[in-house]
Short mmCIF file of C-alpha atoms in Angstrom, two decimals:
data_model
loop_
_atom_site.label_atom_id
_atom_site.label_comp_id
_atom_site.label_asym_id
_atom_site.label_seq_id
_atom_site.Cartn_x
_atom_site.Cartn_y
_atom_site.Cartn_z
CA UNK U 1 0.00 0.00 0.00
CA UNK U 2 1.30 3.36 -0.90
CA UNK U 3 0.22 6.69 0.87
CA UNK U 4 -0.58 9.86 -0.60
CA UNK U 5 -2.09 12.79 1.33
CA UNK U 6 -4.18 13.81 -1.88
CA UNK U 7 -5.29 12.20 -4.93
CA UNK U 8 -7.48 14.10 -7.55
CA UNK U 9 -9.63 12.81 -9.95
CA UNK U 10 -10.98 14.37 -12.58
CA UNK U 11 -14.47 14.24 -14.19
CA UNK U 12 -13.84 14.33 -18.00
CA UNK U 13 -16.33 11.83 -19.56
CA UNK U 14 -19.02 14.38 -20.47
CA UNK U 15 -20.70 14.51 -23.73
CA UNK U 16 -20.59 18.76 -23.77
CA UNK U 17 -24.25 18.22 -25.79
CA UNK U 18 -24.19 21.84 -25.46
CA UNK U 19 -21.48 22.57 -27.74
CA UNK U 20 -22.86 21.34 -29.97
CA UNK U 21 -21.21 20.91 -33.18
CA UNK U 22 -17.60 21.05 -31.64
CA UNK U 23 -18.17 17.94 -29.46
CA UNK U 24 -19.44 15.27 -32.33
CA UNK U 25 -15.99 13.45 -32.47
CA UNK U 26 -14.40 15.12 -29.34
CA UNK U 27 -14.71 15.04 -25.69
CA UNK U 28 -15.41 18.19 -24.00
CA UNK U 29 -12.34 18.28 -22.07
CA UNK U 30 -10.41 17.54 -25.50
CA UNK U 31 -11.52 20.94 -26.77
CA UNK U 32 -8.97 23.28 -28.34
CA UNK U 33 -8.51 26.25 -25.76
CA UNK U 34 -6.73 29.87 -26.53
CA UNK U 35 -4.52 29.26 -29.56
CA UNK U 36 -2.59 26.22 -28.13
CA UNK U 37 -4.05 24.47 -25.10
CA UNK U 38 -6.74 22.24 -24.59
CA UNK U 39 -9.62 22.78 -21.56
CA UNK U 40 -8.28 19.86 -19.87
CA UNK U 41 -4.97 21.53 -19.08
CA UNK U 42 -6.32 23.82 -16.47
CA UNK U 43 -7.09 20.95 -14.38
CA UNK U 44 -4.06 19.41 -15.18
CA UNK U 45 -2.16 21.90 -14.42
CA UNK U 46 -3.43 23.05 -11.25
CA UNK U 47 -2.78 19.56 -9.90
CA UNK U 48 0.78 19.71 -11.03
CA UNK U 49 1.14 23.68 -9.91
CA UNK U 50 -0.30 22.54 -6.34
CA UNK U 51 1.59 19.37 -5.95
CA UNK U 52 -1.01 16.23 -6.25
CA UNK U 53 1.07 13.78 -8.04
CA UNK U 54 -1.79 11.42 -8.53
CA UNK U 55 -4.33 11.82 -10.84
CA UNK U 56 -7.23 9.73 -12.19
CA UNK U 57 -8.73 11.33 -15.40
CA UNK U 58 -12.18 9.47 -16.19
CA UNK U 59 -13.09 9.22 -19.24
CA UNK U 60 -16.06 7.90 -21.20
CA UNK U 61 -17.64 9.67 -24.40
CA UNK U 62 -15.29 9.85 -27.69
CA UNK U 63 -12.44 9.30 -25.36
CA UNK U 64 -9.90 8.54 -28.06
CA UNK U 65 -8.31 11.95 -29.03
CA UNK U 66 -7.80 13.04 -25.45
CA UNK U 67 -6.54 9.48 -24.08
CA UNK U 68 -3.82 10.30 -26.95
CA UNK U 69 -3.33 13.51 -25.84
CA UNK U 70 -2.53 13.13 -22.39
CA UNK U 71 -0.70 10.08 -23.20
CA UNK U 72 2.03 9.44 -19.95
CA UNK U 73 1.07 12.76 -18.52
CA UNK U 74 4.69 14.18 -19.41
CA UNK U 75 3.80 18.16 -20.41
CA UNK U 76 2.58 18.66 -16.53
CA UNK U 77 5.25 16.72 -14.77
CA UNK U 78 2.89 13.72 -14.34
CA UNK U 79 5.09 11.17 -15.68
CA UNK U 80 5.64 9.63 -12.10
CA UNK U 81 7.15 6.04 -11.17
CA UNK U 82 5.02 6.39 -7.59
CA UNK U 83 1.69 8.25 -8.54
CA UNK U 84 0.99 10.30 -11.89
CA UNK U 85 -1.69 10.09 -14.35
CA UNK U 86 -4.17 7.49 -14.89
CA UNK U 87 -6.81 7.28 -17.48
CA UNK U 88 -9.89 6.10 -16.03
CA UNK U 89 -12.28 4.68 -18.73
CA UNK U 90 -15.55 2.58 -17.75
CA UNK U 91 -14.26 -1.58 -17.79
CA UNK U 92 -15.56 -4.72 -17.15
CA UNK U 93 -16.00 -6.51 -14.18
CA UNK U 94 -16.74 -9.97 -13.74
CA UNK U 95 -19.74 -10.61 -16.55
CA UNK U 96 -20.53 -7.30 -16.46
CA UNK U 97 -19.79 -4.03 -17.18
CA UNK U 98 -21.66 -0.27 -17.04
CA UNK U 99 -21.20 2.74 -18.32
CA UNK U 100 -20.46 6.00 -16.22
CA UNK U 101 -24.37 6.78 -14.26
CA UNK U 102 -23.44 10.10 -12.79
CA UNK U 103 -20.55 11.63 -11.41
CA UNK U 104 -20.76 9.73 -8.38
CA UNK U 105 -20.73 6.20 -10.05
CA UNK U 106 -17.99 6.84 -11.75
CA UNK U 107 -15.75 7.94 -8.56
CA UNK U 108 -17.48 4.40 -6.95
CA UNK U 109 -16.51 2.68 -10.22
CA UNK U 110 -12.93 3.90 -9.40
CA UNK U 111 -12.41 3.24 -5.39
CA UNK U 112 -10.45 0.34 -5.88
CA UNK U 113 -7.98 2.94 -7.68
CA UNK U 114 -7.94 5.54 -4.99
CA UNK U 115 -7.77 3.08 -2.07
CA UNK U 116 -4.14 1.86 -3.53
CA UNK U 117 -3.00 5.10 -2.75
CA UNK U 118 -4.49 5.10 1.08
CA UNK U 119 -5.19 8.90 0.57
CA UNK U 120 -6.62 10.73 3.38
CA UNK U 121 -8.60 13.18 0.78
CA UNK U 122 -10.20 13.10 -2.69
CA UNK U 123 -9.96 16.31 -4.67
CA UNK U 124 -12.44 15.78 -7.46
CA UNK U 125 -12.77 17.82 -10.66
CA UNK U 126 -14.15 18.96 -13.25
CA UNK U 127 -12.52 18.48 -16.52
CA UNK U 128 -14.15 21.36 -18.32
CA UNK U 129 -13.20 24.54 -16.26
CA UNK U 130 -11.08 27.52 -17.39
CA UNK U 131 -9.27 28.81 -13.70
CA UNK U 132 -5.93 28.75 -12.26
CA UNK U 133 -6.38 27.27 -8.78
CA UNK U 134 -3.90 26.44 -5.45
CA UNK U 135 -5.43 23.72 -4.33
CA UNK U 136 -2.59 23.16 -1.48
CA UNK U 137 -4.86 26.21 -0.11
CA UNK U 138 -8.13 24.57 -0.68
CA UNK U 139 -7.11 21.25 1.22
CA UNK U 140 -4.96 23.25 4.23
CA UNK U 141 -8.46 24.67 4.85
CA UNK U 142 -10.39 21.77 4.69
CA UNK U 143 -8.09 19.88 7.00
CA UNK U 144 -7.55 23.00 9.96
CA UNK U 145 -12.25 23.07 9.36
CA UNK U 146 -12.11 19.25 10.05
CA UNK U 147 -14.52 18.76 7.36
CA UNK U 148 -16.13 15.65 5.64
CA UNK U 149 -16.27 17.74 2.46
CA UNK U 150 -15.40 21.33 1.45
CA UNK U 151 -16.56 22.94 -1.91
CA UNK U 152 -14.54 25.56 -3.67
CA UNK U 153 -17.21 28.14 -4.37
CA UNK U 154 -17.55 31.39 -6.35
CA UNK U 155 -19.90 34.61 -6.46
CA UNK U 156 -22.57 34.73 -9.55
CA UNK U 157 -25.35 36.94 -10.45
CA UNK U 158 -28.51 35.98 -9.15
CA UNK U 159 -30.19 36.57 -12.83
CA UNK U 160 -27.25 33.10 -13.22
CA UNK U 161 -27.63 31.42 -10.19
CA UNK U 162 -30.29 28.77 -11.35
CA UNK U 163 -27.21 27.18 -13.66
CA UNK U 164 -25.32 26.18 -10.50
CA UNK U 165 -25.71 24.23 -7.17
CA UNK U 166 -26.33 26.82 -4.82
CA UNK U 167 -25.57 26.74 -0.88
CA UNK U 168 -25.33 29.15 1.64
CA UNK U 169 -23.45 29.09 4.87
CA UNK U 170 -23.34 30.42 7.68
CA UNK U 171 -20.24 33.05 9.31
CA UNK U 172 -17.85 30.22 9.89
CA UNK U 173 -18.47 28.54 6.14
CA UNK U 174 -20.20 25.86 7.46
CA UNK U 175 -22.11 25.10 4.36
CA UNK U 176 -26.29 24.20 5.95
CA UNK U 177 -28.14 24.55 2.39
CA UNK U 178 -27.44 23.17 -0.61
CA UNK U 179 -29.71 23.03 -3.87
CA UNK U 180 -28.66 21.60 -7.20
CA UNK U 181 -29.58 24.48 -10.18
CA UNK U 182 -32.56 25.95 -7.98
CA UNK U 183 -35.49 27.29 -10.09
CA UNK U 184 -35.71 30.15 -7.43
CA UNK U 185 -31.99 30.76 -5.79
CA UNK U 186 -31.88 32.43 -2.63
CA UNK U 187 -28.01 33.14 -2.84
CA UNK U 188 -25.13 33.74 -5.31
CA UNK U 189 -22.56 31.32 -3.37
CA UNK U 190 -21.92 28.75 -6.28
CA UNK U 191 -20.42 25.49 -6.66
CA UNK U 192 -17.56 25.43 -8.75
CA UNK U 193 -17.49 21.78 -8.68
CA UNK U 194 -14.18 21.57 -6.79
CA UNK U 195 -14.87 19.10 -3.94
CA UNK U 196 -12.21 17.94 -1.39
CA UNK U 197 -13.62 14.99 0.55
CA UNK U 198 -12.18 13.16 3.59
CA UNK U 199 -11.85 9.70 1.70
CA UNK U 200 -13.42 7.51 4.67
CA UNK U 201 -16.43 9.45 3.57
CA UNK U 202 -16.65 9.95 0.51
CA UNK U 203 -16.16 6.18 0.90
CA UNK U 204 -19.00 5.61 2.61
CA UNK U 205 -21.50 8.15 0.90
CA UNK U 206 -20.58 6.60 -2.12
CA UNK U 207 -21.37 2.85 -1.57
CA UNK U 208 -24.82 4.09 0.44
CA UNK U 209 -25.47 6.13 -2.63
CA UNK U 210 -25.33 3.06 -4.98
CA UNK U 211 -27.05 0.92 -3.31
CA UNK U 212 -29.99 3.20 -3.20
CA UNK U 213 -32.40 2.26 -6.36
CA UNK U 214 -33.78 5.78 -6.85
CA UNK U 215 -30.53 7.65 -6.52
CA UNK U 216 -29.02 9.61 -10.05
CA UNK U 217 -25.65 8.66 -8.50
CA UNK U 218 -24.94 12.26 -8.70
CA UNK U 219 -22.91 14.88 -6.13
CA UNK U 220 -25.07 17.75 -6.53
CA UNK U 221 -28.68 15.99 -6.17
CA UNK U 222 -27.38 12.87 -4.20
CA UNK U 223 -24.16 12.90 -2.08
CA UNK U 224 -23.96 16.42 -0.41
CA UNK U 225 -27.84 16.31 -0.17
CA UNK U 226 -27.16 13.37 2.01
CA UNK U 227 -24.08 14.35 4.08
CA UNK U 228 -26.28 17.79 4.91
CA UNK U 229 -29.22 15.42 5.74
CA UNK U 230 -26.94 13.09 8.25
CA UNK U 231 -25.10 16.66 9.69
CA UNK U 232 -22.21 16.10 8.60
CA UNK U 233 -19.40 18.91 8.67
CA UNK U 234 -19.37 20.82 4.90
CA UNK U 235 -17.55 23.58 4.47
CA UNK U 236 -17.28 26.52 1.65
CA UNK U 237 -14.09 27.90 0.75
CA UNK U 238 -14.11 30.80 -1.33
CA UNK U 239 -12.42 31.32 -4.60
CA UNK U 240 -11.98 34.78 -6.24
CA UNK U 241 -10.06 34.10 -8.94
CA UNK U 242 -10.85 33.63 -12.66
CA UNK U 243 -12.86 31.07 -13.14
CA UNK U 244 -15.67 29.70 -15.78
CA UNK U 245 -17.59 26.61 -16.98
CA UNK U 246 -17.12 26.88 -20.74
CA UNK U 247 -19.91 24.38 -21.11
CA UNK U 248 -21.78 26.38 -23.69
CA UNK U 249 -20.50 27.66 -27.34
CA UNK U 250 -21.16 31.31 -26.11
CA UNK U 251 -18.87 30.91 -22.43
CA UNK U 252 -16.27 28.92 -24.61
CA UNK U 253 -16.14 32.29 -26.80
CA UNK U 254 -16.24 34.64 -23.93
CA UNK U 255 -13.42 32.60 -22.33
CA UNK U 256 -10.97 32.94 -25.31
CA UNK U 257 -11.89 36.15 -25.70
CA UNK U 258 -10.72 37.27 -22.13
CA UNK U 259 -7.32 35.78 -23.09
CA UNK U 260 -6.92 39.08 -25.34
CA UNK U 261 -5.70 42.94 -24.86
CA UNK U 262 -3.02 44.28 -22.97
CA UNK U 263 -4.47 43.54 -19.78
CA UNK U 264 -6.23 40.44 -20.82
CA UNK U 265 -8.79 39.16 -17.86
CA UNK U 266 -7.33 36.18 -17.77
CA UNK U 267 -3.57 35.92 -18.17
CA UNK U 268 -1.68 32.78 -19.28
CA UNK U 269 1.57 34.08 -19.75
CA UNK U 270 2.08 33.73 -15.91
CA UNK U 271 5.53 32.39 -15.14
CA UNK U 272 4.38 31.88 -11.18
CA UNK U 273 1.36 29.41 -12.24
CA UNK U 274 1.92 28.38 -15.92
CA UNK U 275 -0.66 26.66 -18.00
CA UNK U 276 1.21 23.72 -19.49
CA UNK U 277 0.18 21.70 -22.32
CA UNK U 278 1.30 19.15 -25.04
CA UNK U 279 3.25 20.63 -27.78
CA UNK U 280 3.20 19.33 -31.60
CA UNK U 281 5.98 20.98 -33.46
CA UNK U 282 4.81 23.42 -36.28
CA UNK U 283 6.78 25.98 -38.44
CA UNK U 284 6.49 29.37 -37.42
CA UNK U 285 3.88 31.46 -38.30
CA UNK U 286 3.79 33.63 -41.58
CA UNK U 287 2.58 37.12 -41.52
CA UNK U 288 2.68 38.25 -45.01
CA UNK U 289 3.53 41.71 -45.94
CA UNK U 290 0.29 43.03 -47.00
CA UNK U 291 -1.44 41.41 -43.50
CA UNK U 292 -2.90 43.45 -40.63
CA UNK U 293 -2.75 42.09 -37.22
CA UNK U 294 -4.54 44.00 -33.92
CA UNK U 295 -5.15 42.60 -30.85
CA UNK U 296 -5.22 38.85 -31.26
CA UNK U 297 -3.35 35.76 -30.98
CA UNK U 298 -2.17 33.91 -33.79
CA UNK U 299 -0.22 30.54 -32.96
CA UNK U 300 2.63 28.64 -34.74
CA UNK U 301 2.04 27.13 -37.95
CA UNK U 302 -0.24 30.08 -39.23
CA UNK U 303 -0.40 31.68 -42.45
CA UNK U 304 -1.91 34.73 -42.41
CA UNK U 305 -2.03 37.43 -45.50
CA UNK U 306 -5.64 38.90 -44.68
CA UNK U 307 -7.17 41.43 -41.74
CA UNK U 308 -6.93 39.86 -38.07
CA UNK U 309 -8.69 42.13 -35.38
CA UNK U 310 -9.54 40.87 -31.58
CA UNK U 311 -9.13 37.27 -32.73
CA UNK U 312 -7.32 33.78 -32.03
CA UNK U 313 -6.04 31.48 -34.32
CA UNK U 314 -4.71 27.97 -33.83
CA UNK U 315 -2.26 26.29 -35.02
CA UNK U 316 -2.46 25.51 -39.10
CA UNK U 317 -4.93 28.38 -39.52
CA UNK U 318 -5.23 29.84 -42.98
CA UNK U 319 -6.10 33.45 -43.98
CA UNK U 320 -5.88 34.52 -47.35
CA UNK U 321 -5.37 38.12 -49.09
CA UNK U 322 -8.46 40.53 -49.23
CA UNK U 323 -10.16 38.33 -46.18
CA UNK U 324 -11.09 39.88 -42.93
CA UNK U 325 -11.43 37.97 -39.36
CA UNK U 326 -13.35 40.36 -36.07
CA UNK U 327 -13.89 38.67 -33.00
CA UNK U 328 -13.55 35.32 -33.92
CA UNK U 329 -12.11 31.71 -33.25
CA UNK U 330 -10.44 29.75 -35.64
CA UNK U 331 -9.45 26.46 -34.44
CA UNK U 332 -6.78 24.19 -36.11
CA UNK U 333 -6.62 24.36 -39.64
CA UNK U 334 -9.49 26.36 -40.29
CA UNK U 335 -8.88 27.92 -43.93
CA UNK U 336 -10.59 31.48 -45.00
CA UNK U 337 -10.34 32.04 -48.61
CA UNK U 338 -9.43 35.79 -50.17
CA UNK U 339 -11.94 38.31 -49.86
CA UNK U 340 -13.93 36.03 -46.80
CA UNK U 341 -15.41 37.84 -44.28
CA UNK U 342 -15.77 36.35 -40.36
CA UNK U 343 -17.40 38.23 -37.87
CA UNK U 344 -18.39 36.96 -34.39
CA UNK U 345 -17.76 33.38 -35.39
CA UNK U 346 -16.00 30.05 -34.50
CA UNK U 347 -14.57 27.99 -37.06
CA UNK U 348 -14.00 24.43 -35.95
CA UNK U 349 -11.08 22.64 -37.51
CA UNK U 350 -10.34 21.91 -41.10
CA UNK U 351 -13.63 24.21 -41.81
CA UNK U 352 -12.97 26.22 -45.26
CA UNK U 353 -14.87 28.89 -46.19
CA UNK U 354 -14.86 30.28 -49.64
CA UNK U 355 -13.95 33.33 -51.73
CA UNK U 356 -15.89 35.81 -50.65
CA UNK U 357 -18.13 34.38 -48.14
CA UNK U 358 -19.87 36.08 -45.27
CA UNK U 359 -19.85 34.34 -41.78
CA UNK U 360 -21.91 36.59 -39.12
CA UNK U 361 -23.75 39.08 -41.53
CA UNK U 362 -26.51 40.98 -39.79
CA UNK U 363 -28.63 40.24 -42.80
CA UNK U 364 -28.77 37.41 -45.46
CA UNK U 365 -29.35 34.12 -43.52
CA UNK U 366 -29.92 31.89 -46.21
CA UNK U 367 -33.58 29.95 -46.10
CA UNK U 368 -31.65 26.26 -45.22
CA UNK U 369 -30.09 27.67 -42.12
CA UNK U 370 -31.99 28.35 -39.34
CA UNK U 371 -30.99 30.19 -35.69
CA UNK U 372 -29.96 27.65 -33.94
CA UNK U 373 -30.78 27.25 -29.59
CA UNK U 374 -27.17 26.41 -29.19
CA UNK U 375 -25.85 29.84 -30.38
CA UNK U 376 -26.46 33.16 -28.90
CA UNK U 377 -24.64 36.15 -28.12
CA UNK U 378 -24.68 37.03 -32.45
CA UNK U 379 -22.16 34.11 -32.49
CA UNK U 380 -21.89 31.84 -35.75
CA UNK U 381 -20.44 28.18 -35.25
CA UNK U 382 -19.07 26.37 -38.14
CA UNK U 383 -18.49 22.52 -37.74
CA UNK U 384 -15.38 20.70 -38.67
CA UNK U 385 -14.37 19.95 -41.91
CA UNK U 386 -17.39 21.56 -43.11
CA UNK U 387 -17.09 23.44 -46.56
CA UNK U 388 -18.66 26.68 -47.20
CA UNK U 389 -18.80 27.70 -50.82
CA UNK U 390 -17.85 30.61 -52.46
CA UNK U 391 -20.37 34.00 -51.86
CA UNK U 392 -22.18 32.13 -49.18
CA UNK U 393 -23.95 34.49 -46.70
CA UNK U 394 -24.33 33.01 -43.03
CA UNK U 395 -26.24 35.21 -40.81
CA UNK U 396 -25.56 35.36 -36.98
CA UNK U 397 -26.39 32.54 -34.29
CA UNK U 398 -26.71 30.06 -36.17
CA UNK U 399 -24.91 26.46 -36.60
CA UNK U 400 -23.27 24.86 -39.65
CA UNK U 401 -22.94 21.51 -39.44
CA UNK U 402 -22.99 20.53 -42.76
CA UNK U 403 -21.08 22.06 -46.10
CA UNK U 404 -23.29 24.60 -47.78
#
């Protein structure tokens, strides 16, 4: 038996239904972040930034690209002989076998994992956060509180409060109410789905949890529910740092967004708490000499001859004389043809839009392409490898999942 004070585990099977179009062949996690990174490294890491040498990264839905990615865990130092990075997909036991039921299954899928390590906390995570985190804080308070479970939580706006679990607590941060997405919150103080849990607890929530029939096997509606309900000690520690759930396509936008200026809202070049990911080599990029670059980020392996204003572009992106690109995304290897026009849109890899097309026009939504309920926000979302032909008009909020 090995001991380890800590180990974290990270949540990274979701489907990301919400994003629609840029989660088909991709796990959410797996998502291409700010020019060269990919959501999963903020988790990542903040483990490796904070210390926690053991990780277990569970994954289920289209878990093939990021399995690759994070490969031995070598970019964040978690390439370890005694701990290190695990993936965590669902497996067979016995006869049978089950897919992930809910957050919580999936950590009681995994105890026989964590108990190898005899940890005296769990840190569990969410794979699909943008924040920079300390979690050595986090679990100093939760051990001085003598808490079953503290949860990292953050301030919202009420109007926003119904999209998170919601608690409040009282002077100490002894946590007494706690609702899962509340139709009618009566606070702001939000989950950010950062839980440290004493392990002997989480140990035994978890197995009481599954074997009750009726449970969704979830942490939000099931386990803190009943750890409140039983009096257990729960405490809130307070985060006021960056942070976001990019689990829509108009958060992911707003995220990248923040990464620009000269006093971007959320800094990565941060030598104290770096952002670390896995590099493929690329030629630098080319700025031709009739370009004009303001305000964005434009990654290695770029060629870009058009207009770039407050955007980001990945690695492999293509911009071609005469085209212009405003507040947009274009993830790896998107291609904009001469004369293009891109406004307010995200352009999923290997997308290539034509001479003279218009992506995010006020007017001119053409009849096959309707607004679509994942878009908002005057954003435009074009799928991957989708081809958009030359003079096309595409007005604003609406999806392209298929070449037009």
């Amino acid at each position: 038996m090995r001991h380890n004070d800590c180990v974290a585990m990270i949540l990274a099977g979701g489907q990301g239904s919400r994003l629609g179009a840029l989660t088909n062949q991709l796990a959410k996690p797996a998502v291409p972040f700010g020019g060269k990174y990919r959501i999963i490294d903020f988790a990542l890491s903040n483990c490796a930034n904070s210390g926690i040498s053991t990780v277990g990264v569970l994954t289920q839905y289209q878990p093939l690209e990021l399995n690759t990615y994070i490969g031995t865990g070598q970019p964040w130092d978690l390439d370890r002989i005694n701990g290190g990075v695990y993936v965590l997909p669902p497996y067979m036991t016995g006869k049978t076998g089950e897919w992930y039921k809910g957050t919580a299954n999936a950590i009681y899928q995994n105890e026989r994992f964590i108990e190898q390590f005899s940890p005296d906390n769990v840190l569990i995570l969410s794979g699909d956060h943008i924040y920079k985190m300390d979690y050595r804080r986090m679990l100093s308070f939760h051990q001085k509180s003598g808490a079953a479970l503290t949860i990292a939580v953050f301030s919202v706006p009420l109007s926003e409060a119904s999209r998170y679990g919601i608690l409040s607590a009282d002077e100490n941060g002894r946590i007494y109410d706690f609702t899962e997405k509340p139709k009618n919150p009566t606070s702001t103080l939000a989950s950010m789905g950062v839980y440290i849990f004493d392990w002997k607890a989480l140990h035994k929530y978890l197995n009481e949890d599954e074997a009750n029939p009726s449970s969704s096997n979830d942490f939000g509606k099931d386990i803190i529910p009943a750890m409140l309900a039983d009096g257990c000690p729960i405490y809130a520690y307070s985060f006021s740092g960056y942070w976001k759930d990019v689990g829509t396509i108009s958060s992911l936008y707003e995220a990248n967004m923040d990464l620009l200026g000269d006093n971007p809202v959320l800094n990565l070049d941060d030598d104290e708490w770096k952002i670390y990911c896995r590099h493929t080599k690329r030629p630098s990029q080319y700025i031709g000499s009739n370009a004009e670059l303001k305000n964005c980020c434009v990654a290695d392996g770029c060629v870009v001859d058009g207009t770039i204003e407050h955007s980001l572009l990945f690695s492999g992106a293509v911009v071609e004389e005469g085209a212009v690109v405003t507040d947009s995304i274009l993830f790896p290897g998107a291609h904009v043809c001469k004369g293009a026009k891109i406004d307010h849109a995200m352009l999923a890899g290997g997308t290539v839009i034509g001479e003279g097309a218009v992506i995010g026009a006020d007017k001119g939504v053409t009849a096959m392409l309707a607004e679509s309920p994942l878009c908002d926000g005057g954003i435009t979302l074009v799928a991957e490898n989708v081809e958009v032909s030359a003079g096309t008009i595409i007005g604003r909020n609406v999806v392209v999942s298929a070449s037009v």
